[in-house]
PDB file of C-alpha atoms in Angstrom:
ATOM      1  CA  MET A  89     223.693 352.014 107.033  1.00  0.00           C
ATOM      2  CA  THR A  90     223.720 348.633 105.831  1.00  0.00           C
ATOM      3  CA  GLU A  91     225.304 348.428 102.092  1.00  0.00           C
ATOM      4  CA  PRO A  92     222.437 347.178  99.404  1.00  0.00           C
ATOM      5  CA  ALA A  93     222.557 343.858  97.897  1.00  0.00           C
ATOM      6  CA  ILE A  94     221.435 345.422  94.856  1.00  0.00           C
ATOM      7  CA  ALA A  95     222.241 348.693  93.697  1.00  0.00           C
ATOM      8  CA  VAL A  96     220.846 350.499  90.144  1.00  0.00           C
ATOM      9  CA  GLU A  97     221.665 353.970  89.449  1.00  0.00           C
ATOM     10  CA  ASN A  98     220.214 355.720  86.517  1.00  0.00           C
ATOM     11  CA  LEU A  99     219.743 352.900  84.573  1.00  0.00           C
ATOM     12  CA  VAL A 100     219.122 353.168  81.028  1.00  0.00           C
ATOM     13  CA  LYS A 101     218.646 350.214  78.284  1.00  0.00           C
ATOM     14  CA  LYS A 102     218.627 350.329  74.432  1.00  0.00           C
ATOM     15  CA  TYR A 103     217.663 348.024  71.888  1.00  0.00           C
ATOM     16  CA  GLY A 104     218.319 349.992  68.356  1.00  0.00           C
ATOM     17  CA  GLU A 105     215.446 352.861  69.284  1.00  0.00           C
ATOM     18  CA  THR A 106     213.449 351.053  71.181  1.00  0.00           C
ATOM     19  CA  LEU A 107     214.137 352.523  74.714  1.00  0.00           C
ATOM     20  CA  ALA A 108     213.344 349.248  76.987  1.00  0.00           C
ATOM     21  CA  LEU A 109     214.583 351.187  80.614  1.00  0.00           C
ATOM     22  CA  GLN A 110     214.796 354.652  81.083  1.00  0.00           C
ATOM     23  CA  GLY A 111     216.753 355.798  83.654  1.00  0.00           C
ATOM     24  CA  ILE A 112     215.561 353.750  87.077  1.00  0.00           C
ATOM     25  CA  SER A 113     217.425 353.870  89.872  1.00  0.00           C
ATOM     26  CA  PHE A 114     216.216 351.499  93.293  1.00  0.00           C
ATOM     27  CA  GLN A 115     217.993 349.335  95.952  1.00  0.00           C
ATOM     28  CA  VAL A 116     217.689 346.202  97.898  1.00  0.00           C
ATOM     29  CA  TYR A 117     218.932 345.420 101.442  1.00  0.00           C
ATOM     30  CA  PRO A 118     220.308 342.400 102.708  1.00  0.00           C
ATOM     31  CA  GLY A 119     217.660 340.187 104.103  1.00  0.00           C
ATOM     32  CA  GLU A 120     214.674 341.843 102.177  1.00  0.00           C
ATOM     33  CA  VAL A 121     211.782 340.955  99.869  1.00  0.00           C
ATOM     34  CA  PHE A 122     211.642 343.507  97.150  1.00  0.00           C
ATOM     35  CA  GLY A 123     208.618 343.522  94.537  1.00  0.00           C
ATOM     36  CA  TYR A 124     209.201 344.938  91.443  1.00  0.00           C
ATOM     37  CA  LEU A 125     205.710 345.677  89.851  1.00  0.00           C
ATOM     38  CA  GLY A 126     204.265 346.899  86.732  1.00  0.00           C
ATOM     39  CA  PRO A 127     202.602 345.643  83.451  1.00  0.00           C
ATOM     40  CA  ASN A 128     203.393 343.599  80.574  1.00  0.00           C
ATOM     41  CA  GLY A 129     206.061 344.985  78.576  1.00  0.00           C
ATOM     42  CA  ALA A 130     207.392 347.795  80.844  1.00  0.00           C
ATOM     43  CA  GLY A 131     210.944 346.157  81.469  1.00  0.00           C
ATOM     44  CA  LYS A 132     211.164 343.605  84.065  1.00  0.00           C
ATOM     45  CA  THR A 133     212.334 341.464  82.694  1.00  0.00           C
ATOM     46  CA  THR A 134     214.920 343.428  80.598  1.00  0.00           C
ATOM     47  CA  THR A 135     215.499 344.812  84.520  1.00  0.00           C
ATOM     48  CA  ILE A 136     216.576 340.939  85.639  1.00  0.00           C
ATOM     49  CA  ARG A 137     218.709 340.003  82.481  1.00  0.00           C
ATOM     50  CA  ILE A 138     221.178 343.244  83.551  1.00  0.00           C
ATOM     51  CA  LEU A 139     221.263 341.873  87.342  1.00  0.00           C
ATOM     52  CA  ALA A 140     221.434 338.279  85.947  1.00  0.00           C
ATOM     53  CA  GLY A 141     224.736 339.435  84.029  1.00  0.00           C
ATOM     54  CA  LEU A 142     222.819 338.109  80.552  1.00  0.00           C
ATOM     55  CA  SER A 143     222.818 341.880  78.945  1.00  0.00           C
ATOM     56  CA  SER A 144     224.768 344.604  79.267  1.00  0.00           C
ATOM     57  CA  PRO A 145     223.472 348.241  80.137  1.00  0.00           C
ATOM     58  CA  THR A 146     223.002 350.881  77.867  1.00  0.00           C
ATOM     59  CA  GLY A 147     223.753 354.044  80.749  1.00  0.00           C
ATOM     60  CA  GLY A 148     223.651 354.280  84.416  1.00  0.00           C
ATOM     61  CA  SER A 149     225.215 351.368  86.866  1.00  0.00           C
ATOM     62  CA  CYS A 150     223.831 348.410  88.022  1.00  0.00           C
ATOM     63  CA  ARG A 151     225.650 346.372  90.991  1.00  0.00           C
ATOM     64  CA  VAL A 152     224.995 342.877  93.100  1.00  0.00           C
ATOM     65  CA  LEU A 153     226.582 342.310  96.592  1.00  0.00           C
ATOM     66  CA  GLY A 154     229.173 345.520  95.321  1.00  0.00           C
ATOM     67  CA  GLN A 155     230.044 344.036  91.886  1.00  0.00           C
ATOM     68  CA  GLY A 156     228.686 344.590  88.021  1.00  0.00           C
ATOM     69  CA  THR A 157     227.261 342.020  86.967  1.00  0.00           C
ATOM     70  CA  PHE A 158     227.845 341.850  82.964  1.00  0.00           C
ATOM     71  CA  LYS A 159     230.687 339.396  82.593  1.00  0.00           C
ATOM     72  CA  ASN A 160     231.323 338.550  85.768  1.00  0.00           C
ATOM     73  CA  PRO A 161     231.315 334.954  86.130  1.00  0.00           C
ATOM     74  CA  ALA A 162     232.732 335.378  89.706  1.00  0.00           C
ATOM     75  CA  LEU A 163     229.130 336.681  90.599  1.00  0.00           C
ATOM     76  CA  TYR A 164     227.015 333.258  89.969  1.00  0.00           C
ATOM     77  CA  ARG A 165     228.546 331.681  92.722  1.00  0.00           C
ATOM     78  CA  HIS A 166     226.189 334.665  95.256  1.00  0.00           C
ATOM     79  CA  LEU A 167     222.993 334.742  92.495  1.00  0.00           C
ATOM     80  CA  GLY A 168     220.512 332.545  92.132  1.00  0.00           C
ATOM     81  CA  VAL A 169     217.825 333.181  89.288  1.00  0.00           C
ATOM     82  CA  VAL A 170     214.638 331.936  88.524  1.00  0.00           C
ATOM     83  CA  PHE A 171     213.225 332.813  85.180  1.00  0.00           C
ATOM     84  CA  GLU A 172     209.676 333.110  84.146  1.00  0.00           C
ATOM     85  CA  GLU A 173     210.144 330.682  80.899  1.00  0.00           C
ATOM     86  CA  SER A 174     211.505 327.001  82.311  1.00  0.00           C
ATOM     87  CA  HIS A 175     214.625 326.959  80.665  1.00  0.00           C
ATOM     88  CA  LEU A 176     215.094 323.015  81.907  1.00  0.00           C
ATOM     89  CA  TYR A 177     216.427 320.105  79.806  1.00  0.00           C
ATOM     90  CA  GLU A 178     213.172 318.590  78.738  1.00  0.00           C
ATOM     91  CA  ARG A 179     214.577 315.164  78.291  1.00  0.00           C
ATOM     92  CA  LEU A 180     216.611 314.567  81.237  1.00  0.00           C
ATOM     93  CA  SER A 181     215.070 313.783  84.427  1.00  0.00           C
ATOM     94  CA  GLY A 182     214.716 316.140  87.128  1.00  0.00           C
ATOM     95  CA  ILE A 183     217.650 314.721  89.202  1.00  0.00           C
ATOM     96  CA  GLU A 184     219.687 314.674  86.073  1.00  0.00           C
ATOM     97  CA  ASN A 185     219.235 318.443  85.808  1.00  0.00           C
ATOM     98  CA  LEU A 186     219.801 319.142  88.994  1.00  0.00           C
ATOM     99  CA  ARG A 187     223.167 316.760  89.349  1.00  0.00           C
ATOM    100  CA  PHE A 188     224.025 318.802  85.596  1.00  0.00           C
ATOM    101  CA  PHE A 189     223.899 322.743  87.831  1.00  0.00           C
ATOM    102  CA  ALA A 190     225.399 321.203  90.970  1.00  0.00           C
ATOM    103  CA  ALA A 191     228.482 319.658  89.394  1.00  0.00           C
ATOM    104  CA  LEU A 192     229.167 323.259  87.620  1.00  0.00           C
ATOM    105  CA  HIS A 193     228.827 324.428  91.369  1.00  0.00           C
ATOM    106  CA  GLY A 194     230.429 321.874  93.087  1.00  0.00           C
ATOM    107  CA  VAL A 195     227.637 320.873  95.024  1.00  0.00           C
ATOM    108  CA  PRO A 196     227.405 317.763  97.049  1.00  0.00           C
ATOM    109  CA  ALA A 197     224.683 314.840  96.115  1.00  0.00           C
ATOM    110  CA  ALA A 198     223.442 315.662  99.549  1.00  0.00           C
ATOM    111  CA  ARG A 199     222.060 319.093  98.405  1.00  0.00           C
ATOM    112  CA  ILE A 200     220.148 317.827  95.628  1.00  0.00           C
ATOM    113  CA  GLN A 201     218.273 315.231  97.459  1.00  0.00           C
ATOM    114  CA  GLU A 202     217.179 317.699 100.405  1.00  0.00           C
ATOM    115  CA  LEU A 203     215.918 319.960  97.934  1.00  0.00           C
ATOM    116  CA  LEU A 204     214.026 317.487  95.934  1.00  0.00           C
ATOM    117  CA  GLN A 205     212.794 316.602  99.122  1.00  0.00           C
ATOM    118  CA  THR A 206     211.740 320.400 100.531  1.00  0.00           C
ATOM    119  CA  TYR A 207     209.885 321.088  97.385  1.00  0.00           C
ATOM    120  CA  ASP A 208     208.098 317.731  96.504  1.00  0.00           C
ATOM    121  CA  LEU A 209     209.400 316.511  94.105  1.00  0.00           C
ATOM    122  CA  ALA A 210     211.554 313.110  95.041  1.00  0.00           C
ATOM    123  CA  LYS A 211     208.830 311.120  94.051  1.00  0.00           C
ATOM    124  CA  ALA A 212     209.111 312.242  90.354  1.00  0.00           C
ATOM    125  CA  ALA A 213     212.965 312.867  90.506  1.00  0.00           C
ATOM    126  CA  LYS A 214     213.740 310.264  87.790  1.00  0.00           C
ATOM    127  CA  ARG A 215     210.801 311.075  85.428  1.00  0.00           C
ATOM    128  CA  PRO A 216     211.908 313.318  82.402  1.00  0.00           C
ATOM    129  CA  VAL A 217     211.122 316.952  83.030  1.00  0.00           C
ATOM    130  CA  ARG A 218     208.932 317.067  79.414  1.00  0.00           C
ATOM    131  CA  THR A 219     206.222 314.897  81.986  1.00  0.00           C
ATOM    132  CA  TYR A 220     206.513 317.195  84.851  1.00  0.00           C
ATOM    133  CA  SER A 221     203.488 319.851  85.371  1.00  0.00           C
ATOM    134  CA  LYS A 222     203.837 323.802  85.233  1.00  0.00           C
ATOM    135  CA  GLY A 223     203.948 324.060  88.687  1.00  0.00           C
ATOM    136  CA  MET A 224     206.318 320.702  88.872  1.00  0.00           C
ATOM    137  CA  LYS A 225     209.074 322.639  86.527  1.00  0.00           C
ATOM    138  CA  ARG A 226     208.650 326.131  88.765  1.00  0.00           C
ATOM    139  CA  ARG A 227     209.572 324.019  91.650  1.00  0.00           C
ATOM    140  CA  LEU A 228     212.711 322.319  89.820  1.00  0.00           C
ATOM    141  CA  LEU A 229     213.179 325.821  89.066  1.00  0.00           C
ATOM    142  CA  ILE A 230     213.529 326.965  92.288  1.00  0.00           C
ATOM    143  CA  CYS A 231     215.713 323.881  93.164  1.00  0.00           C
ATOM    144  CA  ARG A 232     218.143 324.838  90.570  1.00  0.00           C
ATOM    145  CA  ALA A 233     218.361 328.003  91.538  1.00  0.00           C
ATOM    146  CA  LEU A 234     218.845 327.385  95.505  1.00  0.00           C
ATOM    147  CA  LEU A 235     222.226 324.023  95.230  1.00  0.00           C
ATOM    148  CA  HIS A 236     225.016 326.618  96.001  1.00  0.00           C
ATOM    149  CA  ASP A 237     222.630 328.305  98.645  1.00  0.00           C
ATOM    150  CA  PRO A 238     222.953 331.927  96.999  1.00  0.00           C
ATOM    151  CA  GLU A 239     222.643 335.072  98.556  1.00  0.00           C
ATOM    152  CA  VAL A 240     220.657 336.691  96.356  1.00  0.00           C
ATOM    153  CA  LEU A 241     217.613 335.342  94.872  1.00  0.00           C
ATOM    154  CA  ILE A 242     216.371 337.072  91.162  1.00  0.00           C
ATOM    155  CA  MET A 243     212.921 335.258  90.575  1.00  0.00           C
ATOM    156  CA  ASP A 244     211.184 336.560  87.492  1.00  0.00           C
ATOM    157  CA  GLU A 245     207.447 335.733  87.844  1.00  0.00           C
ATOM    158  CA  PRO A 246     207.401 332.878  89.545  1.00  0.00           C
ATOM    159  CA  THR A 247     203.787 332.142  90.127  1.00  0.00           C
ATOM    160  CA  SER A 248     202.095 333.046  86.457  1.00  0.00           C
ATOM    161  CA  GLY A 249     199.785 330.960  85.461  1.00  0.00           C
ATOM    162  CA  LEU A 250     200.032 328.495  88.178  1.00  0.00           C
ATOM    163  CA  ASP A 251     197.407 327.517  90.187  1.00  0.00           C
ATOM    164  CA  PRO A 252     196.334 328.360  93.832  1.00  0.00           C
ATOM    165  CA  THR A 253     198.027 325.326  95.308  1.00  0.00           C
ATOM    166  CA  SER A 254     200.999 324.873  93.195  1.00  0.00           C
ATOM    167  CA  ALA A 255     201.447 329.408  94.093  1.00  0.00           C
ATOM    168  CA  ALA A 256     201.441 328.596  97.641  1.00  0.00           C
ATOM    169  CA  VAL A 257     204.300 325.987  97.507  1.00  0.00           C
ATOM    170  CA  ILE A 258     206.174 329.151  95.708  1.00  0.00           C
ATOM    171  CA  HIS A 259     205.476 331.312  98.472  1.00  0.00           C
ATOM    172  CA  GLY A 260     206.489 329.168 101.010  1.00  0.00           C
ATOM    173  CA  ALA A 261     209.785 328.977  99.336  1.00  0.00           C
ATOM    174  CA  ILE A 262     210.128 332.535  99.565  1.00  0.00           C
ATOM    175  CA  ASP A 263     209.202 333.020 103.280  1.00  0.00           C
ATOM    176  CA  HIS A 264     211.768 330.194 103.618  1.00  0.00           C
ATOM    177  CA  TYR A 265     214.513 331.799 102.051  1.00  0.00           C
ATOM    178  CA  ARG A 266     213.625 335.458 103.551  1.00  0.00           C
ATOM    179  CA  ARG A 267     213.786 333.876 107.191  1.00  0.00           C
ATOM    180  CA  GLN A 268     217.358 332.533 106.486  1.00  0.00           C
ATOM    181  CA  GLY A 269     218.656 335.732 106.288  1.00  0.00           C
ATOM    182  CA  LYS A 270     218.388 336.417 102.064  1.00  0.00           C
ATOM    183  CA  THR A 271     217.659 338.862  99.960  1.00  0.00           C
ATOM    184  CA  ILE A 272     215.190 338.183  97.031  1.00  0.00           C
ATOM    185  CA  PHE A 273     214.070 340.125  93.890  1.00  0.00           C
ATOM    186  CA  LEU A 274     210.914 339.312  93.025  1.00  0.00           C
ATOM    187  CA  SER A 275     209.582 340.436  89.683  1.00  0.00           C
ATOM    188  CA  THR A 276     205.304 340.075  89.447  1.00  0.00           C
ATOM    189  CA  HIS A 277     202.207 341.568  88.154  1.00  0.00           C
ATOM    190  CA  ASP A 278     200.246 340.524  90.885  1.00  0.00           C
ATOM    191  CA  MET A 279     199.739 343.246  94.132  1.00  0.00           C
ATOM    192  CA  THR A 280     197.930 340.241  96.196  1.00  0.00           C
ATOM    193  CA  GLU A 281     201.518 338.126  95.490  1.00  0.00           C
ATOM    194  CA  ALA A 282     203.399 341.350  96.313  1.00  0.00           C
ATOM    195  CA  GLU A 283     200.999 342.781  99.033  1.00  0.00           C
ATOM    196  CA  THR A 284     201.319 338.999 101.128  1.00  0.00           C
ATOM    197  CA  LEU A 285     205.560 338.779 100.465  1.00  0.00           C
ATOM    198  CA  CYS A 286     207.276 342.203  99.850  1.00  0.00           C
ATOM    199  CA  ASP A 287     208.813 344.452 102.499  1.00  0.00           C
ATOM    200  CA  ARG A 288     209.141 347.213  99.917  1.00  0.00           C
ATOM    201  CA  VAL A 289     207.519 346.956  96.470  1.00  0.00           C
ATOM    202  CA  ALA A 290     209.070 349.750  93.084  1.00  0.00           C
ATOM    203  CA  PHE A 291     206.595 350.570  90.548  1.00  0.00           C
ATOM    204  CA  LEU A 292     207.818 350.329  86.744  1.00  0.00           C
ATOM    205  CA  ASN A 293     205.526 352.042  84.003  1.00  0.00           C
TER     206      ASN A 293
END
């Protein structure tokens, strides 16, 4: 049987006396779009922070591509993350944002141009990001996450608050990435989106 790309077992996370995650377990397999559904406050973003290595679990284990995630910089070569919040440098242009992160990963300039064209940002590439619409910022975040062609893509509510046209572009990006045999962990509270895009889903309450 294929080894899971993501393996979470009895994961627990506490913030002081607050229990954010209570012993959750799931596996995501290579080439799969895995939907992670639940209401706001259920713990979806906490799970993503642990998967991305930004937070340590209180208990249980979390492995991505067979490796522990917390304080493991080597994993970032294989992992792309699109957070719900933009975390972009608003005073820089779109292309300057991508050049900065491309330099961190040793990605050639041709890759930046390819992504700007693919996600319809080439004409706006030299504009400050603060002038971008919400949909444009979300597409730029996807470009940033895909710069280094990661094996696993984690997306936190990627279409939240977007108009149908912008959401359709994001859905197309997910489908394109899936067809390359990559793995996608998709956090959403949109059942229609999950039904359209996902191979399997997990519900967190």
